[in-house]
Amino acid sequence: MEKIFQTDSAIEVKPLYTPEDMVEAGFDHSRDLGSPGRYPFTRGKDSTGYRKNPWIMYQYAGFGSAEETNKRYHFLLDHGETGLSVAIDLPTQIGYDSDNPLASGEVGKVGVPISSLQDAEVLFKGIPLDRPRQISATFNSNAPIWLAMMIVLAEKQGISPQKIGVRIQNDILKEYIARGTYIFPSAPSVSMATDVIAYCAEHHPNWFPLTACGYHIREAGANAAQEIAFTLANAIAYIDDTVRKGVKPEKFISKIPVFFSCGMDFFEEIAKFRTMRRLWSRTMKERYHIDDPNLLSLNLVVFTAGSALTAQQPMNNIVRVAVQTLASAIGGCQNLHTCSMDEAYCTPTEEAVKLALRTQQIIAHETGIVRTIDPLGGSYFIESLSNKLEEIAKNYLREIDETGGAVKATESGYFQRQISKSAYELNRQIEEKERIVVGVNEYVDDTGLPIEILKVDPGLERKQIDSVRALKKERDNVKVKQALRELKRVAEIRENIVPPCIEAVRAYATVGEICDVLREVYGEYTGASHF
Amino acid sequence: MVTKPIRVLIAKVGLDGHDRGAKIIAKALADTGMEVIYTGIRQTPEQVVSTAIQEDVDIIGLSSLSGGHEALFPRVVELLKARGSNIRVIGGGIIPPEDASKLKKQGIAEIFGPGTPTKEIVRFIKGACQEPVRDEESKMLKQIDHIGIAVRDLEKSLDKYAELYGAKATHTEVMESLSISIAFIPVGEVLLELLQPLAPGKGRIGEFLEKYGEGFHHIAYRVDNLDRVLAKMKENGIKLRDDKPRPGADNTRIAFISPEETGNVLTELVESKKL
């Protein structure tokens, strides 16, 4: 039997692409490509590319405590990081203070614990909020709280919000689908997410209130076409809900970036980024009848694929990340996070994270990538692949529309089933050596572990717990109670909860306390467990 | 021989929601014919242990990618121990090698890092779950219940035991159905059971005495659940003298295994109702 060559998304590829393939695909230059900065934005978000500025360089960081993490932020900014990406620990992400028994053993493990504004203040000590080009954070189920913290913190630092680039993840649907840090049932959760959008549209129109995430869906096992389609479907759900709240799509649609993974299938990933920009602008134009093409250009956030990292021969990961960085830049991303080589073992060490940042800097400054926009535009192969991806993604989108949209598809487990299927198939291919992963199923050698592992000081959890307890005693508890009562009232009448969240945060109410009030009003989501 | 499928609980402990690996393992194990239960995410060690015991699993596979393994994996082992369970525990996820060896010392049978072929995990589980069966079998025999000795004259024998050791019978009984009269002499936790036929040559003991003379007759092991033990033996094709439990002396239920199965040692299984 002849060997079939296919991409990660199971798209069969030919040994050679020629102008005939373009004709066959019905490729139309002005319709499908156009110019960078022009509809449909296949070739790039703006007309200047990276000439003015390379992409924003991020390293996802947070561990131990706000104090430890603050040191890491200073270190990264001093070494040339231009975006600050706040990794939040799991208890905070699911609305538990560090002193909650359910948080035990998880405080400060995968991110920084932020139980209250006090922790956020320590986190940004000596870092004016306008120093990085952008600040992002992984708040999803309780994103209004982070928005409130950024607002109050900006006030306290005396910096105009206009000068700050805030980007919040705030994508709860993918938490049910892939990542798991949900708290509340889907309906109130989506409403909280769109409260953030609505509030920012009115008060902070330059901020990015929600990042539609395909990354986690891909990491959970989806392929590139599913990543495109599911992300877009989720974004549509948020936009629809925001519009239902009376906010015009023109007011916020350009402030919803897409957050994608970049895996090892070099050409498919490049095609994916281009396809996403094009399908995004086409979809938004058609669905929301937006006339101003400037509002249709997608802001693309990329993170190199954690799932591509191997625990075996971890140094190999440096090479993988470099390749992914190059693909992301060729694909024209606006922001890029690079993984550190030790992440199949732990939160990165200082050395490893610096190397990941240097990887971005080397690609940006030494390869010439910043000189020319969309260098692979017009490639027979890339354009054919882009068109094919768009076609498959549209089919998925149609399926999701037929099931009643992303919220319904999430509730019915449609996404989860699709992802599990792809994940299992990928794993099968690796186990049967149809796909080679160096050091894992080929070129295996057991030379031990030559890298250093970051150990989070276990004493930090104790310290953090004590600090939360002390805060709960020392603050003005009358004010806290008042603020929480007001939050409850607003949540009950289903009005925008951001304003009362701001007051609660200002009074140093904790994330746990705020979420407890909302749990009372909204109830809790209990997960499903199909495999 | 029909064997029961291995039952596996795949569990996500802690707050971490990354379950791609857990789901792939669950599906891969199910594909090999194991019965797999997946807990879903965000389980406490207490919940995992309750589910495992309730579902009567042979092995638990824990997954954590958040660093929660350090505290949570050993806690599961502890809780299992506290509940007297011998369910094995294995783990996987983002676990540095140093932690892996520490966890093994704390009672986790094996740690499987990222990229471990599922076949390797299947092999391990199959190996590990045969051992618990052996374990269960050795635990099947709770203790020696009694040693049966055939005697011609019960009275005389009792006098002899009294004279030799100062030992006295605590219970005597006549079992008409078996044509024997018996006496029990406790020795530590074990009983000596002296058996005398009601008439010379009568019943099994009578025949035994005619053939072999006085002496050691059988050994009896105590089991918890005689029905289950017999069922398992039947399933494994072991020849039994008693297919079903029958009433034994002193309010017990008993069954004999055919001596050819046990190296010519006549073996009785006893389930005491006074457990």
CSV table of C-alpha atoms in Angstrom, one decimal, chain B residues 47-263:
chain,number,residue,atom,x,y,z
B,47,GLN,CA,-13.8,11.0,47.0
B,48,VAL,CA,-11.4,8.9,45.0
B,49,VAL,CA,-11.0,6.3,47.8
B,50,SER,CA,-14.8,6.1,48.4
B,51,THR,CA,-15.4,5.6,44.7
B,52,ALA,CA,-12.6,3.0,44.4
B,53,ILE,CA,-14.0,1.0,47.3
B,54,GLN,CA,-17.6,1.3,46.2
B,55,GLU,CA,-16.8,0.3,42.7
B,56,ASP,CA,-14.6,-2.6,43.9
B,57,VAL,CA,-11.7,-1.7,41.6
B,58,ASP,CA,-8.4,-3.5,41.5
B,59,ILE,CA,-6.3,-0.5,40.8
B,60,ILE,CA,-6.4,3.3,40.9
B,61,GLY,CA,-4.7,5.5,38.3
B,62,LEU,CA,-4.2,9.0,39.6
B,63,SER,CA,-3.4,12.0,37.3
B,64,SER,CA,-2.2,15.4,38.2
B,65,LEU,CA,-0.5,18.0,36.1
B,66,SER,CA,-0.6,20.9,38.6
B,67,GLY,CA,2.0,19.8,41.1
B,68,GLY,CA,-0.7,18.6,43.4
B,69,HIS,CA,0.8,15.1,43.3
B,70,GLU,CA,3.1,15.7,46.2
B,71,ALA,CA,0.4,16.0,48.8
B,72,LEU,CA,-2.5,14.3,47.1
B,73,PHE,CA,-1.1,11.0,45.8
B,74,PRO,CA,0.2,9.8,49.2
B,75,ARG,CA,-3.0,10.9,50.8
B,76,VAL,CA,-4.9,8.5,48.6
B,77,VAL,CA,-2.6,5.7,49.7
B,78,GLU,CA,-3.0,6.7,53.4
B,79,LEU,CA,-6.8,6.7,53.1
B,80,LEU,CA,-6.9,3.3,51.4
B,81,LYS,CA,-4.8,1.9,54.2
B,82,ALA,CA,-7.0,3.4,56.8
B,83,ARG,CA,-9.9,1.7,55.3
B,84,GLY,CA,-8.1,-1.6,55.2
B,85,SER,CA,-8.1,-1.7,51.4
B,86,ASN,CA,-5.2,-3.2,49.4
B,87,ILE,CA,-6.2,-1.5,46.1
B,88,ARG,CA,-3.0,-0.6,44.2
B,89,VAL,CA,-2.3,3.0,43.2
B,90,ILE,CA,-0.4,4.2,40.2
B,91,GLY,CA,0.1,7.8,39.0
B,92,GLY,CA,0.9,9.9,36.1
B,93,GLY,CA,1.2,13.5,34.9
B,94,ILE,CA,3.8,16.3,35.2
B,95,ILE,CA,5.9,14.7,37.9
B,96,PRO,CA,9.7,15.4,38.2
B,97,PRO,CA,11.8,12.2,38.6
B,98,GLU,CA,12.8,13.2,42.1
B,99,ASP,CA,9.2,13.4,43.2
B,100,ALA,CA,8.5,10.1,41.4
B,101,SER,CA,10.9,8.2,43.5
B,102,LYS,CA,9.6,9.9,46.6
B,103,LEU,CA,6.0,8.9,45.7
B,104,LYS,CA,7.1,5.3,45.2
B,105,LYS,CA,8.5,5.2,48.7
B,106,GLN,CA,5.2,6.5,49.9
B,107,GLY,CA,3.4,3.6,48.5
B,108,ILE,CA,2.5,4.6,44.9
B,109,ALA,CA,3.3,1.4,42.9
B,110,GLU,CA,4.5,3.2,39.8
B,111,ILE,CA,4.7,6.7,38.2
B,112,PHE,CA,4.2,7.0,34.4
B,113,GLY,CA,5.5,10.2,32.9
B,114,PRO,CA,4.4,12.0,29.7
B,115,GLY,CA,5.0,9.9,26.6
B,116,THR,CA,4.7,6.6,28.3
B,117,PRO,CA,3.3,4.1,25.7
B,118,THR,CA,-0.1,3.0,26.9
B,119,LYS,CA,1.0,-0.6,26.3
B,120,GLU,CA,3.5,-0.2,29.0
B,121,ILE,CA,0.8,0.9,31.4
B,122,VAL,CA,-1.5,-2.0,30.4
B,123,ARG,CA,1.3,-4.4,31.0
B,124,PHE,CA,2.0,-3.0,34.4
B,125,ILE,CA,-1.6,-3.0,35.5
B,126,LYS,CA,-2.0,-6.6,34.3
B,127,GLY,CA,1.0,-7.6,36.3
B,128,ALA,CA,0.0,-5.7,39.4
B,129,CYS,CA,-3.5,-6.9,39.4
B,130,GLN,CA,-2.6,-10.5,39.3
B,131,GLU,CA,-0.7,-10.0,42.5
B,132,PRO,CA,-3.7,-8.7,44.4
B,133,VAL,CA,-5.5,-11.9,43.4
B,134,ARG,CA,-2.8,-13.9,45.0
B,135,ASP,CA,-2.9,-11.6,47.9
B,136,GLU,CA,-6.6,-12.1,48.2
B,137,GLU,CA,-6.2,-15.9,48.0
B,138,SER,CA,-3.6,-15.9,50.8
B,139,LYS,CA,-5.9,-13.7,52.7
B,140,MET,CA,-8.8,-15.9,51.8
B,141,LEU,CA,-7.4,-18.2,54.5
B,142,LYS,CA,-7.9,-16.2,57.6
B,143,GLN,CA,-6.2,-18.7,59.9
B,144,ILE,CA,-6.1,-22.4,60.7
B,145,ASP,CA,-9.5,-23.1,62.3
B,146,HIS,CA,-8.8,-26.6,63.5
B,147,ILE,CA,-6.8,-29.7,62.9
B,148,GLY,CA,-8.9,-32.9,62.7
B,149,ILE,CA,-7.5,-36.0,64.3
B,150,ALA,CA,-9.3,-39.4,64.1
B,151,VAL,CA,-9.5,-41.3,67.3
B,152,ARG,CA,-11.2,-44.6,68.2
B,153,ASP,CA,-12.2,-43.6,71.8
B,154,LEU,CA,-12.9,-40.0,72.4
B,155,GLU,CA,-13.0,-40.3,76.2
B,156,LYS,CA,-9.6,-42.0,76.3
B,157,SER,CA,-8.1,-39.5,74.0
B,158,LEU,CA,-9.4,-36.6,76.0
B,159,ASP,CA,-7.9,-38.1,79.2
B,160,LYS,CA,-4.6,-38.5,77.4
B,161,TYR,CA,-4.6,-34.8,76.3
B,162,ALA,CA,-5.4,-33.8,79.9
B,163,GLU,CA,-2.6,-36.0,81.2
B,164,LEU,CA,0.0,-34.9,78.7
B,165,TYR,CA,-0.8,-31.1,78.5
B,166,GLY,CA,-3.5,-30.4,81.0
B,167,ALA,CA,-5.7,-29.5,78.0
B,168,LYS,CA,-9.4,-29.7,78.2
B,169,ALA,CA,-12.2,-29.9,75.7
B,170,THR,CA,-14.4,-26.8,75.5
B,171,HIS,CA,-17.1,-28.2,73.3
B,172,THR,CA,-18.3,-31.7,72.5
B,173,GLU,CA,-21.0,-32.6,70.0
B,174,VAL,CA,-22.6,-35.6,68.5
B,175,MET,CA,-23.3,-35.3,64.8
B,176,GLU,CA,-25.7,-38.0,63.9
B,177,SER,CA,-25.8,-37.2,60.2
B,178,LEU,CA,-22.1,-37.8,59.9
B,179,SER,CA,-22.0,-40.6,62.5
B,180,ILE,CA,-19.4,-38.9,64.6
B,181,SER,CA,-18.9,-37.5,68.0
B,182,ILE,CA,-16.4,-34.8,68.3
B,183,ALA,CA,-14.6,-32.7,70.9
B,184,PHE,CA,-12.7,-29.5,70.5
B,185,ILE,CA,-9.6,-28.6,72.5
B,186,PRO,CA,-8.4,-25.0,72.0
B,187,VAL,CA,-4.7,-24.5,71.4
B,188,GLY,CA,-4.0,-20.8,71.1
B,189,GLU,CA,-6.4,-19.7,68.4
B,190,VAL,CA,-6.5,-23.1,66.8
B,191,LEU,CA,-8.7,-26.0,67.8
B,192,LEU,CA,-7.9,-29.6,67.8
B,193,GLU,CA,-10.9,-31.5,66.7
B,194,LEU,CA,-10.9,-35.1,67.9
B,195,LEU,CA,-13.3,-37.3,65.8
B,196,GLN,CA,-14.7,-40.6,66.8
B,197,PRO,CA,-17.1,-42.7,64.7
B,198,LEU,CA,-20.4,-43.5,66.5
B,199,ALA,CA,-19.8,-47.1,65.7
B,200,PRO,CA,-16.7,-48.9,64.4
B,201,GLY,CA,-16.4,-48.6,60.6
B,202,LYS,CA,-19.2,-46.2,60.4
B,203,GLY,CA,-19.1,-43.0,58.3
B,204,ARG,CA,-16.0,-41.5,56.8
B,205,ILE,CA,-14.1,-41.5,60.1
B,206,GLY,CA,-14.9,-45.2,60.6
B,207,GLU,CA,-13.6,-46.0,57.2
B,208,PHE,CA,-10.5,-43.9,57.7
B,209,LEU,CA,-9.7,-45.7,61.0
B,210,GLU,CA,-10.1,-49.0,59.3
B,211,LYS,CA,-7.8,-48.0,56.5
B,212,TYR,CA,-5.1,-45.9,58.2
B,213,GLY,CA,-5.6,-46.3,62.0
B,214,GLU,CA,-5.6,-43.4,64.4
B,215,GLY,CA,-3.9,-40.1,63.5
B,216,PHE,CA,-4.0,-36.9,61.6
B,217,HIS,CA,-7.2,-36.6,59.5
B,218,HIS,CA,-7.7,-33.2,58.0
B,219,ILE,CA,-6.8,-29.5,58.3
B,220,ALA,CA,-9.4,-26.8,58.3
B,221,TYR,CA,-8.9,-23.2,57.3
B,222,ARG,CA,-11.2,-20.5,58.2
B,223,VAL,CA,-12.6,-18.3,55.4
B,224,ASP,CA,-14.8,-15.2,55.4
B,225,ASN,CA,-17.2,-16.0,52.7
B,226,LEU,CA,-17.4,-19.7,51.9
B,227,ASP,CA,-19.9,-19.2,49.0
B,228,ARG,CA,-17.5,-16.9,47.2
B,229,VAL,CA,-14.5,-19.1,47.9
B,230,LEU,CA,-16.3,-22.2,46.5
B,231,ALA,CA,-17.5,-20.3,43.5
B,232,LYS,CA,-14.0,-19.1,42.7
B,233,MET,CA,-12.7,-22.7,43.1
B,234,LYS,CA,-15.4,-24.0,40.8
B,235,GLU,CA,-14.6,-21.3,38.3
B,236,ASN,CA,-11.0,-22.4,38.4
B,237,GLY,CA,-11.9,-26.1,38.0
B,238,ILE,CA,-10.9,-27.3,41.5
B,239,LYS,CA,-12.5,-30.6,42.4
B,240,LEU,CA,-14.6,-30.3,45.6
B,241,ARG,CA,-16.0,-32.9,47.9
B,242,ASP,CA,-18.7,-30.5,48.8
B,243,ASP,CA,-20.2,-28.4,46.0
B,244,LYS,CA,-22.2,-26.3,48.5
B,245,PRO,CA,-21.5,-25.3,52.1
B,246,ARG,CA,-23.0,-27.7,54.6
B,247,PRO,CA,-23.5,-27.3,58.3
B,248,GLY,CA,-20.5,-28.0,60.4
B,249,ALA,CA,-19.9,-28.4,64.1
B,250,ASP,CA,-20.4,-25.5,66.5
B,251,ASN,CA,-22.7,-23.5,64.3
B,252,THR,CA,-20.4,-23.2,61.3
B,253,ARG,CA,-20.7,-23.8,57.6
B,254,ILE,CA,-18.1,-26.0,56.0
B,255,ALA,CA,-17.0,-27.7,52.8
B,256,PHE,CA,-14.2,-30.2,51.9
B,257,ILE,CA,-11.9,-30.0,48.9
B,258,SER,CA,-11.0,-33.2,47.2
B,259,PRO,CA,-7.7,-34.4,48.7
B,260,GLU,CA,-6.2,-35.0,45.3
B,261,GLU,CA,-6.2,-31.2,44.8
B,262,THR,CA,-4.3,-30.6,48.0
B,263,GLY,CA,-1.4,-33.0,47.9
